[in-house]
Coordinates of C-alpha atoms in Angstrom, one line a residue:
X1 CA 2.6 31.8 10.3
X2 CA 2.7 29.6 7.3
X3 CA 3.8 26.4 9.4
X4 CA 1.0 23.2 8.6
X5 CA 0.5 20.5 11.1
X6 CA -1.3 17.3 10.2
X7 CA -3.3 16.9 13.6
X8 CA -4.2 13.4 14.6
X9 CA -7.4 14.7 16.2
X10 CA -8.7 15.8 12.4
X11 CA -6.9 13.8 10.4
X12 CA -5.4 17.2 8.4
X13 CA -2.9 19.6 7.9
X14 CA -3.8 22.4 9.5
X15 CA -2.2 25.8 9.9
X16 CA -0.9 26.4 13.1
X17 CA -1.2 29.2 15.1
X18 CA -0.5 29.4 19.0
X19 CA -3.7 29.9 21.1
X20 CA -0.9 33.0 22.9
X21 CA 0.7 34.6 20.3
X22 CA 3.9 34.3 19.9
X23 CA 4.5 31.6 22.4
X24 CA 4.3 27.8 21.7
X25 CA 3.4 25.3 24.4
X26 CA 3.9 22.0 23.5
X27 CA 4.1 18.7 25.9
X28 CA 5.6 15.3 24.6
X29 CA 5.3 12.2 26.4
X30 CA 8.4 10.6 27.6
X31 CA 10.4 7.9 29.2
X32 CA 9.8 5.1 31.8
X33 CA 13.1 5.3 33.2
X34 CA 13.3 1.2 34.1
X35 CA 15.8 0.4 31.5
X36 CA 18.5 2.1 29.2
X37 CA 16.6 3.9 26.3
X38 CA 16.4 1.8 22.9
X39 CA 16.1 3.5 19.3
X40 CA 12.4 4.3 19.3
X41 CA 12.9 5.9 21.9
X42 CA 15.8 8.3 20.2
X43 CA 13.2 8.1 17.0
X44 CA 10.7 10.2 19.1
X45 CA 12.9 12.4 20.9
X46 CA 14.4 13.4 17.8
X47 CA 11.7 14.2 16.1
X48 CA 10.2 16.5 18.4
X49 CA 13.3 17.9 18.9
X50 CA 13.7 18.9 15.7
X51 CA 10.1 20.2 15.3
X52 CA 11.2 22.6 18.8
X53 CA 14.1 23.9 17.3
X54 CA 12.0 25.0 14.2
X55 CA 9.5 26.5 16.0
X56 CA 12.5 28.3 17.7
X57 CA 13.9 29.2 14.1
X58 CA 10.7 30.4 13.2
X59 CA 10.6 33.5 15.4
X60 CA 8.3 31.8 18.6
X61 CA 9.0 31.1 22.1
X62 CA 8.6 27.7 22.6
X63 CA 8.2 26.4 26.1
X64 CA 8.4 22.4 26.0
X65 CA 7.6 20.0 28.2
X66 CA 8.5 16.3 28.3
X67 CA 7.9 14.1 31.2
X68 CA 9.3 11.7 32.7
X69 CA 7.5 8.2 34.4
X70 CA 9.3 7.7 37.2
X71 CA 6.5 5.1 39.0
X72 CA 5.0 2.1 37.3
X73 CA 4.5 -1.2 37.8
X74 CA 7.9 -2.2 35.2
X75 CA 9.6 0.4 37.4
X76 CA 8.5 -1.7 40.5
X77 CA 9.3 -4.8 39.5
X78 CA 12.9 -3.8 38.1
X79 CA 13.8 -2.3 41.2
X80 CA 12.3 -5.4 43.4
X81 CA 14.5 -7.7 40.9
X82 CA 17.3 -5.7 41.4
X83 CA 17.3 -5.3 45.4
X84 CA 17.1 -1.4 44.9
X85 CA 14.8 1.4 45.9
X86 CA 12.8 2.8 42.9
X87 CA 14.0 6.0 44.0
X88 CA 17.4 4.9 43.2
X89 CA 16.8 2.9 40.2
X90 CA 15.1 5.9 38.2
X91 CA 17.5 8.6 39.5
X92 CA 20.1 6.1 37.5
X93 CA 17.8 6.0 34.2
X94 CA 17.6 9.5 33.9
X95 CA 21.0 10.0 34.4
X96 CA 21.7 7.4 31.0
X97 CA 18.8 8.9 29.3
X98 CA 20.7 12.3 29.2
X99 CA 23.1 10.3 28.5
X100 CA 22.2 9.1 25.2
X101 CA 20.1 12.0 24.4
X102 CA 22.7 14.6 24.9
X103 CA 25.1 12.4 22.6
X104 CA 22.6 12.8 19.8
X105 CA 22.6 16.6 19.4
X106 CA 18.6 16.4 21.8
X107 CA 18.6 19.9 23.0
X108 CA 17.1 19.4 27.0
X109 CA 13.2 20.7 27.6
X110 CA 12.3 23.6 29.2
X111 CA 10.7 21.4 32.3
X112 CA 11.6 17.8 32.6
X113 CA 8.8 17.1 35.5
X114 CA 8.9 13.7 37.4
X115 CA 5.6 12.0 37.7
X116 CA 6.5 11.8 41.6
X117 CA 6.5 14.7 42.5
X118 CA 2.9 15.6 40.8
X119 CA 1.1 13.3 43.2
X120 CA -0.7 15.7 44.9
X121 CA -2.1 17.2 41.1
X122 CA -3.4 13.9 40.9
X123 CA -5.4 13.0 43.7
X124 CA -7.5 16.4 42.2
X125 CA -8.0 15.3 39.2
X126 CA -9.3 12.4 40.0
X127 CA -11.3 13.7 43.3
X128 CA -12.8 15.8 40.1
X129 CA -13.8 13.1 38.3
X130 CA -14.9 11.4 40.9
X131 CA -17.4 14.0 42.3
X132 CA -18.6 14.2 38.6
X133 CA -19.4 11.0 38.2
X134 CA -16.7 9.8 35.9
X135 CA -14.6 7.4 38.1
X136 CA -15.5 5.4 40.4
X137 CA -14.4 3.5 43.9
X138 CA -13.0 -0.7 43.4
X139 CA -11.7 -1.6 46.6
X140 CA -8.7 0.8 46.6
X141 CA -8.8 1.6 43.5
X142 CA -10.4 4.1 41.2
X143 CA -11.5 3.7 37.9
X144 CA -12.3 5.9 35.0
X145 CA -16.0 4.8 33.7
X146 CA -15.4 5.4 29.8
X147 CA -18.9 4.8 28.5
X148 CA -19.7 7.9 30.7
X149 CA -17.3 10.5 28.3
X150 CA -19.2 11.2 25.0
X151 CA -16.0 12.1 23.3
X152 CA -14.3 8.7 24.1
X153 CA -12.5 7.3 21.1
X154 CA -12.1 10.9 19.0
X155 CA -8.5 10.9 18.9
X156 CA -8.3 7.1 17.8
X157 CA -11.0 7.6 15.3
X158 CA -13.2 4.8 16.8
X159 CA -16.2 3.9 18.3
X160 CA -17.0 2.7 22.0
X161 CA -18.1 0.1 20.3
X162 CA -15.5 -1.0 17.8
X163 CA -13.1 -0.4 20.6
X164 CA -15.2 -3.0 22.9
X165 CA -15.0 -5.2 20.0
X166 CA -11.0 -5.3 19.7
X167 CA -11.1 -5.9 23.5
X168 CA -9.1 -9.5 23.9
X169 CA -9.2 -9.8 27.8
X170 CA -12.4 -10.5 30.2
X171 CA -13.2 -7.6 32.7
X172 CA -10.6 -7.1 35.2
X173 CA -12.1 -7.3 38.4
X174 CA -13.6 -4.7 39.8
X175 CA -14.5 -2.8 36.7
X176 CA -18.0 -1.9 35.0
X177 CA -16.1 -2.3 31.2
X178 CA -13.3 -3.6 29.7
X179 CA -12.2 -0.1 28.6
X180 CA -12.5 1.4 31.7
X181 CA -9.0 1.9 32.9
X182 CA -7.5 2.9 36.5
X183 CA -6.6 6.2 38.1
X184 CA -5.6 5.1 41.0
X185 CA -4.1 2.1 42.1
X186 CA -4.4 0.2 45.5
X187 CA -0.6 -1.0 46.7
X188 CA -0.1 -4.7 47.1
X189 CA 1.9 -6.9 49.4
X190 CA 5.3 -6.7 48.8
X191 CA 5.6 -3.5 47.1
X192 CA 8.5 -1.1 48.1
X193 CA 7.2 1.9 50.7
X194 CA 8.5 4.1 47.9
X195 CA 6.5 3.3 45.0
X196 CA 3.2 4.3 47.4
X197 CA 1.5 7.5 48.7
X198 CA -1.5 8.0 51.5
X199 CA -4.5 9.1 50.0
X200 CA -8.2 9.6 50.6
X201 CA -8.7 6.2 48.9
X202 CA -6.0 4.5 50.8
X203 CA -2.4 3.9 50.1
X204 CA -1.6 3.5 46.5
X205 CA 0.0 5.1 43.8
X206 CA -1.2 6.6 40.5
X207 CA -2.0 4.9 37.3
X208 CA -0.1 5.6 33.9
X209 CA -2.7 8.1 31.9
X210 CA -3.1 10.4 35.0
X211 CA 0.6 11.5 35.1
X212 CA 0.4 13.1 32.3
X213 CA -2.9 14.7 32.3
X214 CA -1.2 16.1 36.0
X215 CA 1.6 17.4 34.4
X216 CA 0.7 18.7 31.3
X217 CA -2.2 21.1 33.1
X218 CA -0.1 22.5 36.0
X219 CA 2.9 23.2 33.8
X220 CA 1.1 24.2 30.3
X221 CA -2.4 25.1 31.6
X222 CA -6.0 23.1 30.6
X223 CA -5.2 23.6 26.9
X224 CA -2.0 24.2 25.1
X225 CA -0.6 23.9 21.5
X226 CA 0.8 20.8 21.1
X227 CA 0.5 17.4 22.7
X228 CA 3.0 14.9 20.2
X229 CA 4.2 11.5 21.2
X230 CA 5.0 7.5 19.3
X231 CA 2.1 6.6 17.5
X232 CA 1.7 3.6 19.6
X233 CA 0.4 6.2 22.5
X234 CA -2.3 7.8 20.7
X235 CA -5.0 4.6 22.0
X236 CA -5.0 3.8 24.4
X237 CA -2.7 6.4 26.3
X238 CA -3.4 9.7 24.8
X239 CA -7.4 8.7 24.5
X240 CA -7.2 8.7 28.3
X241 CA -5.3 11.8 28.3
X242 CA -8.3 13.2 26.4
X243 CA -10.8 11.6 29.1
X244 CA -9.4 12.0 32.0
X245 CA -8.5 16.1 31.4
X246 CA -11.6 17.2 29.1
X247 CA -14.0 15.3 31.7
X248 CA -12.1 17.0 34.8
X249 CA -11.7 20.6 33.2
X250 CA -14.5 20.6 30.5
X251 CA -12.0 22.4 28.3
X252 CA -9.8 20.7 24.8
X253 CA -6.7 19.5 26.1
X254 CA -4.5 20.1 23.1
X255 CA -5.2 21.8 19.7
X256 CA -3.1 19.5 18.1
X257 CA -1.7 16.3 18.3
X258 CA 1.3 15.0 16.8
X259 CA 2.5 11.2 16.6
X260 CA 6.1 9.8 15.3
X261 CA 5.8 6.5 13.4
X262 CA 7.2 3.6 14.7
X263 CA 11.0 1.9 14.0
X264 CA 10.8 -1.2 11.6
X265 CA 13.1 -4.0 12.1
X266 CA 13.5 -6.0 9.1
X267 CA 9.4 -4.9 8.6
X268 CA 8.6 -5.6 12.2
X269 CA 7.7 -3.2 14.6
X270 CA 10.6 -2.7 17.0
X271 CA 9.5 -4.0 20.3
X272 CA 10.7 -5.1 23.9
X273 CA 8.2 -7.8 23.6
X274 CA 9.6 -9.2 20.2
X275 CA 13.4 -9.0 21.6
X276 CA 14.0 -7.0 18.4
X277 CA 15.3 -3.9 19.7
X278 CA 18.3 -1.8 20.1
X279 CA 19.5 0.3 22.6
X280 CA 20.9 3.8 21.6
X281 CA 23.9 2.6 23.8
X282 CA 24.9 -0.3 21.8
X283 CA 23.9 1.8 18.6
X284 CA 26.7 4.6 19.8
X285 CA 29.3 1.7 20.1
X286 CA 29.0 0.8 16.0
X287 CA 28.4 4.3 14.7
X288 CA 28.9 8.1 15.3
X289 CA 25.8 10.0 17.5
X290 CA 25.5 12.5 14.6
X291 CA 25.3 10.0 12.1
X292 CA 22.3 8.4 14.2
X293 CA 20.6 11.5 14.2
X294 CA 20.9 12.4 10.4
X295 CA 19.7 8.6 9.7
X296 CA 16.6 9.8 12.1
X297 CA 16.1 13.4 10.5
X298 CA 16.3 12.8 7.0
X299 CA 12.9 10.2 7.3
X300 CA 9.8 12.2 7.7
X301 CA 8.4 12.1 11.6
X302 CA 5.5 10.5 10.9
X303 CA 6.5 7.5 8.2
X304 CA 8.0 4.1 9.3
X305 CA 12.0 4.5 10.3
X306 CA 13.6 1.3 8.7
X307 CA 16.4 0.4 11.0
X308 CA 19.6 -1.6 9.7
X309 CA 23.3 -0.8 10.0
X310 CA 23.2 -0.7 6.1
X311 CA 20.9 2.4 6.3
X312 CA 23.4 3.9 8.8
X313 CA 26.1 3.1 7.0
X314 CA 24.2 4.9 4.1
X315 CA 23.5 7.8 6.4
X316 CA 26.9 8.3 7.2
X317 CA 28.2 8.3 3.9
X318 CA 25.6 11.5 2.6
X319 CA 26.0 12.9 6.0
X320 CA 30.3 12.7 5.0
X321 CA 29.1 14.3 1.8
X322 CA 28.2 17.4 3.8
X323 CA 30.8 18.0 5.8
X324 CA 33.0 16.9 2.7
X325 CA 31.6 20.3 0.9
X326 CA 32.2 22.4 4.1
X327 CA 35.7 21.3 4.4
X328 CA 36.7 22.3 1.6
X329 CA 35.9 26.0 2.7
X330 CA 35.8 28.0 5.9
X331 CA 32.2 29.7 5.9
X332 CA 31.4 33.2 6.8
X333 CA 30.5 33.0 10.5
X334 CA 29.3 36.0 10.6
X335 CA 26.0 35.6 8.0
X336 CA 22.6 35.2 9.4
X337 CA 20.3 33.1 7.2
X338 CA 18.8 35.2 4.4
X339 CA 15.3 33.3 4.2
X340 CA 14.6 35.2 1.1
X341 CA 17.9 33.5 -0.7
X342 CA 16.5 30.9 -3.1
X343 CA 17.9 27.4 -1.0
X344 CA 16.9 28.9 2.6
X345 CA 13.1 29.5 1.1
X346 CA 12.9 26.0 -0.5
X347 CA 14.1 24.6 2.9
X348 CA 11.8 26.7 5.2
X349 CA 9.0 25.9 2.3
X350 CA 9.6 22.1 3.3
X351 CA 9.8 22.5 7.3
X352 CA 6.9 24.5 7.1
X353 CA 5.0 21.7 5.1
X354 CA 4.8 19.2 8.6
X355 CA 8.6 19.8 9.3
X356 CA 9.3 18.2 6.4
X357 CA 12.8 17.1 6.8
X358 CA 13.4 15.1 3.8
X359 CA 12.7 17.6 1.8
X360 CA 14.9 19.7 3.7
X361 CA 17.4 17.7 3.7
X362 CA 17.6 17.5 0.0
X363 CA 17.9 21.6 -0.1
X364 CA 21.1 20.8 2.0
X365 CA 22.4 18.8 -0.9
X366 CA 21.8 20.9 -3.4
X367 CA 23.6 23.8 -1.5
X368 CA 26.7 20.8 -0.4
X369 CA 27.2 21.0 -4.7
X370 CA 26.6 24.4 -5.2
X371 CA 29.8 25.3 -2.3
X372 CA 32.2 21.9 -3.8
X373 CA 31.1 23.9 -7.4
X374 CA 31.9 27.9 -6.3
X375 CA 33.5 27.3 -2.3
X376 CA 31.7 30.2 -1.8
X377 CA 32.1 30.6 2.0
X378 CA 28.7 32.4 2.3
X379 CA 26.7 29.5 1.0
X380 CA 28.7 27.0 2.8
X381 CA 27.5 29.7 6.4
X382 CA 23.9 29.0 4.9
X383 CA 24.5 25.2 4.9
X384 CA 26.3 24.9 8.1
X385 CA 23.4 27.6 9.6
X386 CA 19.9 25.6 7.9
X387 CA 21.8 22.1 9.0
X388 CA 21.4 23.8 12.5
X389 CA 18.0 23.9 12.4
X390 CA 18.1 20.8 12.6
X391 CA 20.5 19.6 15.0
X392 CA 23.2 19.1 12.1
X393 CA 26.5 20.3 11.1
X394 CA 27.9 21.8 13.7
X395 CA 30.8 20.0 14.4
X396 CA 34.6 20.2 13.3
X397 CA 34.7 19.1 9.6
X398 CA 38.0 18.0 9.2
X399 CA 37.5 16.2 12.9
X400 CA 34.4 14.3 11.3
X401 CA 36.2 13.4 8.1
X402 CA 39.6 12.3 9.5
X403 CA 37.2 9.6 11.9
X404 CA 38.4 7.4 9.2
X405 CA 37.1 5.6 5.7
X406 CA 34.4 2.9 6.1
X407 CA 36.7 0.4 3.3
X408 CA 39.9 -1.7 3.7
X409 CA 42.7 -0.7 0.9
X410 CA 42.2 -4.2 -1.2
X411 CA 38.4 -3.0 -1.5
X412 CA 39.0 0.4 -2.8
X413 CA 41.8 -1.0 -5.3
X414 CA 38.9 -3.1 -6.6
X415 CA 37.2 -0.1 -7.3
X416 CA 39.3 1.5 -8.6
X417 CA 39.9 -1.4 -10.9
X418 CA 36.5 -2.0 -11.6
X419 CA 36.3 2.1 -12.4
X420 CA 38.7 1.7 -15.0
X421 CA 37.4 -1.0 -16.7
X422 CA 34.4 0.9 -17.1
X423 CA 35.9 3.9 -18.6
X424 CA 37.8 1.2 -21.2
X425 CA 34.2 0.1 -21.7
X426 CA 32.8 3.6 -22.6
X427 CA 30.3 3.0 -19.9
X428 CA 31.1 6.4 -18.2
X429 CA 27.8 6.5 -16.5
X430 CA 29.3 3.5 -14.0
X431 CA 32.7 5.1 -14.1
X432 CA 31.0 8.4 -12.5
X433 CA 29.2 6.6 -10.3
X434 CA 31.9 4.3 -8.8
X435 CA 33.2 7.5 -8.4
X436 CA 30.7 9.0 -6.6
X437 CA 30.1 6.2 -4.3
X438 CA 33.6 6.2 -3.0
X439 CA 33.6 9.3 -2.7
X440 CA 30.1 8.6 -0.3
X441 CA 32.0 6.5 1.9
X442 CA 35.1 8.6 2.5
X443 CA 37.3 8.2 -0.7
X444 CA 38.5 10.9 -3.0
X445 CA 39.8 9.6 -6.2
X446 CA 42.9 11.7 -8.0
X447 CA 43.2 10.7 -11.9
X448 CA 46.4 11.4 -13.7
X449 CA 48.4 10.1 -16.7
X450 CA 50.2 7.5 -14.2
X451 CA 46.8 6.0 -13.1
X452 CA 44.4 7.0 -10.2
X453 CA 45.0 7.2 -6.9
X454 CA 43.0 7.6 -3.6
X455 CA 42.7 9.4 -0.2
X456 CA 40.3 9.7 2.4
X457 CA 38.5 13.1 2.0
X458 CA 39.8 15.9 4.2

C-alpha cells in the first residue's frame, strides 16, 4: 500500500500495512451515552469515518469497531437526577446518537458493542492482572499499580515521573500512587441495582479504561491495526488501554494509534466544563447536516477545528460551489474512478499522505472548474465519485441549490452596485471577485447591455 499514518506511539508517519493482509481492524473509542452528542463529538466520528471509507476505497476490508460506554459514574448520576433506570436512559442516547450521526453522512460500524454486556471479559482481565501482580485489592475495589508496567507513559511520551509531577490531587484513598487508576469499582449506597454486577471482589461495576481494553480484544483480537480516538484520550485513557491489555496479554495492543484534534471555540478548547459547547442537534437546526460535515472534512483530522457559524457559513458557500458545477451537468453514472486520470491520482496522492483531506478537497475544486469550463459529464462522475470517498456529494444537486440563498435582495443589490462601481473604477480584480463571492453564497449574476441581474444558482 502507499497509505502513511502518523502514529502517536512513534511520533511518525509510517506506512501502513495490516498485520492480515488485506483486512483492516481498527477500533475507535466512542460515546458515553448520558447526554445528546455535541460537535467534538461529530469532529471525531467524522474523521474516522472518513479514514474507514478510504481504507474501503482503497481495496481492504475493513472491520471497525466503535464502542459505546453505556455505564459510568455521569451515566449514574443522570439517570438518578432524572428518576430513570440507566438501562433506559442509555437505550435513549444511542437512539439520538444515530440520530445525529446518521444525519451527517457517518456510515454505522461493523460492531457497535455496549460496555454492558462485556462484563464478564472484564472480570478476566483484571483476575489477569491481578494474579500477575499488576492490580491490586482496596476494599472492593481493584486498582491498577502503574509503577509496576515498564512501558507506562509510551504513548503520552512521558515519564512516571513527569507524569507524578503534573499530578494535582492527593492519593485517593486506598491507592499506593496517584497514577494508579481503578479497574473495578465497589457500588455505593444509593446507586441503581442496574449500574452493578456480582463479582469475585464483590458487587460493583467496572471502571472507564477496562471497557475498552474488553472490547477491543474479544472483537479485534490482542493486537489489531488501528486504535484512533480525540486527542484528549490519548493520557490518561488510551495510556491505560496500553497498561491494562499489554500487562494482561504481554502482546502490543495496536500498531497504530491515531488521535483527532480538538474543536476550538473562539481559541478555547470546546468543553462541557467551560459551557462552551454545541450540540450537533442545535447545530442541525442553523445549518444543513452535509454542510456540517464538509466544514469537518475539509480541516485535516489531526489540526485544531475552529468552530463559528462564519466558518459554516463559509463551508456552505464552497460546498454550493460543488454542487453548483454538478448541476450544470448530469454525470456519467456509469464511470468507475480511473485512479490513473490526472485529478483522481492527486486526490488519492493526498488521502494517502495521513488522509489528507484538505488536500483532497482542493482536487475537488479544481475538477468543480474544469466541469463549469468543458460540462464534461465524465469529470463531473469523477467529482461526484472522489466526493464519495468522502462522505460528500451525493445528494440531489438542484435539491441542495434550490434550499435557498444565504442574502436578502437589498444586500445583493448592494453588490451588485458596489460590482459596478468597480468595473467604472477599472478595478476589475474586485469586480471578479464580488462576483465570485456571490456566486459562493448562492448568487449567479447575468450581465447585459440593460444592466446585471441576479438568480439563485440552479
Amino acid at each position: 500500500m502507499s497509505l502513511r499514518i502518523y502514529n502517536t506511539l512513534t511520533r511518525a508517519l509510517e506506512d501502513f500495512a495490516p498485520l492480515e493482509a488485506g483486512h483492516v481492524r481498527m477500533y475507535v473509542c466512542g460515546i458515553t451515552v448520558y447526554d445528546l452528542c455535541h460537535v467534538g463529538h461529530a469532529r471525531s466520528a467524522v474523521a474516522f469515518d472518513v479514514a474507514q471509507r478510504w481504507l474501503r476505497a482503497s481495496g481492504l476490508r475493513v472491520t471497525f469497531v466503535r464502542n459505546i460506554t453505556d455505564i459510568d459514574d455521569k451515566i449514574i448520576r443522570r439517570a438518578l437526577d432524572n428518576g430513570e433506570p440507566v438501562r433506559q436512559l442509555t437505550s435513549r442516547m444511542i437512539d439520538e446518537m444515530y440520530r445525529d450521526f446518521d444525519a451527517l453522512g457517518i456510515e454505522r460500524p461493523t460492531h457497535d458493542p455496549r460496555a454492558t454486556d462485556y462484563v464478564p471479559h472484564m472480570l478476566g482481565i483484571v483476575r489477569t492482572l491481578e494474579g500477575k501482580g499488576l492490580a491490586y485489592r482496596s476494599g472492593g475495589d481493584v486498582n491498577y499499580a502503574v509503577r509496576r508496567f515498564p512501558g507506562y507513559g509510551k504513548l503520552s511520551g512521558k515519564s512516571l515521573d513527569e507524569l507524578h509531577a503534573g499530578e494535582r490531587v492527593a492519593v485517593a484513598e486506598g491507592k499506593e500512587d496517584p497514577l494508579d487508576f481503578v479497574l473495578w469499582k465497589a457500588a455505593k449506597p444509593g446507586e441503581p441495582p442496574d449500574a452493578q454486577w456480582d463479582s469475585d471482589y464483590g458487587s460493583g461495576r467496572p471502571g472507564w479504561h477496562i471497557e475498552c481494553s474488553a472490547m477491543s480484544c474479544a472483537l479485534l483480537g490482542e493486537t489489531f491495526d488501528i486504535h484512533g480516538g480525540g486527542a484528549d484520550l490519548t493520557f490518561p485513557h488510551h495510556e491505560n488501554e496500553i497498561a491494562q491489555s499489554e500487562g494482561a496479554n504481554g502482546k502490543p495492543l495496536a500498531r497504530v494509534w491515531m488521535h483527532n484534534g480538538f474543536v476550538n471555540i473562539d481559541n478555547e478548547k470546546m468543553s462541557k466544563s467551560l459551557g462552551n459547547f454545541f450540540t450537533i442537534r442545535d447545530v442541525l437546526k442553523k445549518f444543513d447536516a452535509e454542510t456540517v460535515r464538509f466544514f469537518i472534512v475539509r480541516a485535516h483530522y489531526r489540526s485544531p477545528l475552529n468552530y463559528s457559524d462564519v466558518h459554516l457559513d463559509d463551508a456552505r458557500g464552497a460546498l454550493r460551489r460543488l454542487y453548483t458545477a454538478l448541476g450544470s451537468v448530469t454525470p456519467d453514472p456509469a464511470a468507475a474512478i480511473d485512479w490513473s486520470q490526472p485529478h483522481a491520482a492527486r486526490f488519492k496522492a493526498a488521502m494517502d499522505n495521513d488522509f489528507g483531506t484538505p488536500e483532497a478537497v482542493a482536487v475537488l475544486f479544481e475538477l468543480a472548474a474544469e466541469v463549469n469550463r468543458g460540462k464534461s459529464a465524465r469529470l463531473a462522475a469523477l467529482l461526484r465519485s472522489l466526493g464519495g470517498t468522502l462522505g460528500l456529494l451525493q445528494g440531489d444537486p438542484q435539491a441542495f441549490l434550490r434550499s435557498g440563498a444565504t442574502l436578502d435582495e437589498a444586500t445583493i443589490r448592494q453588490r451588485i452596485e458596489q460590482r459596478a462601481a468597480a468595473k467604472k473604477a477599472k478595478d476589475f480584480a474586485e469586480a471578479d471577485r464580488i462576483r465570485a463571492e456571490l456566486l459562493q453564497q448562492g448568487i449567479v449574476l447575468k450581465d447585459s447591455p440593460a444592466g446585471t441581474t441576479w438568480e439563485a444558482a440552479s
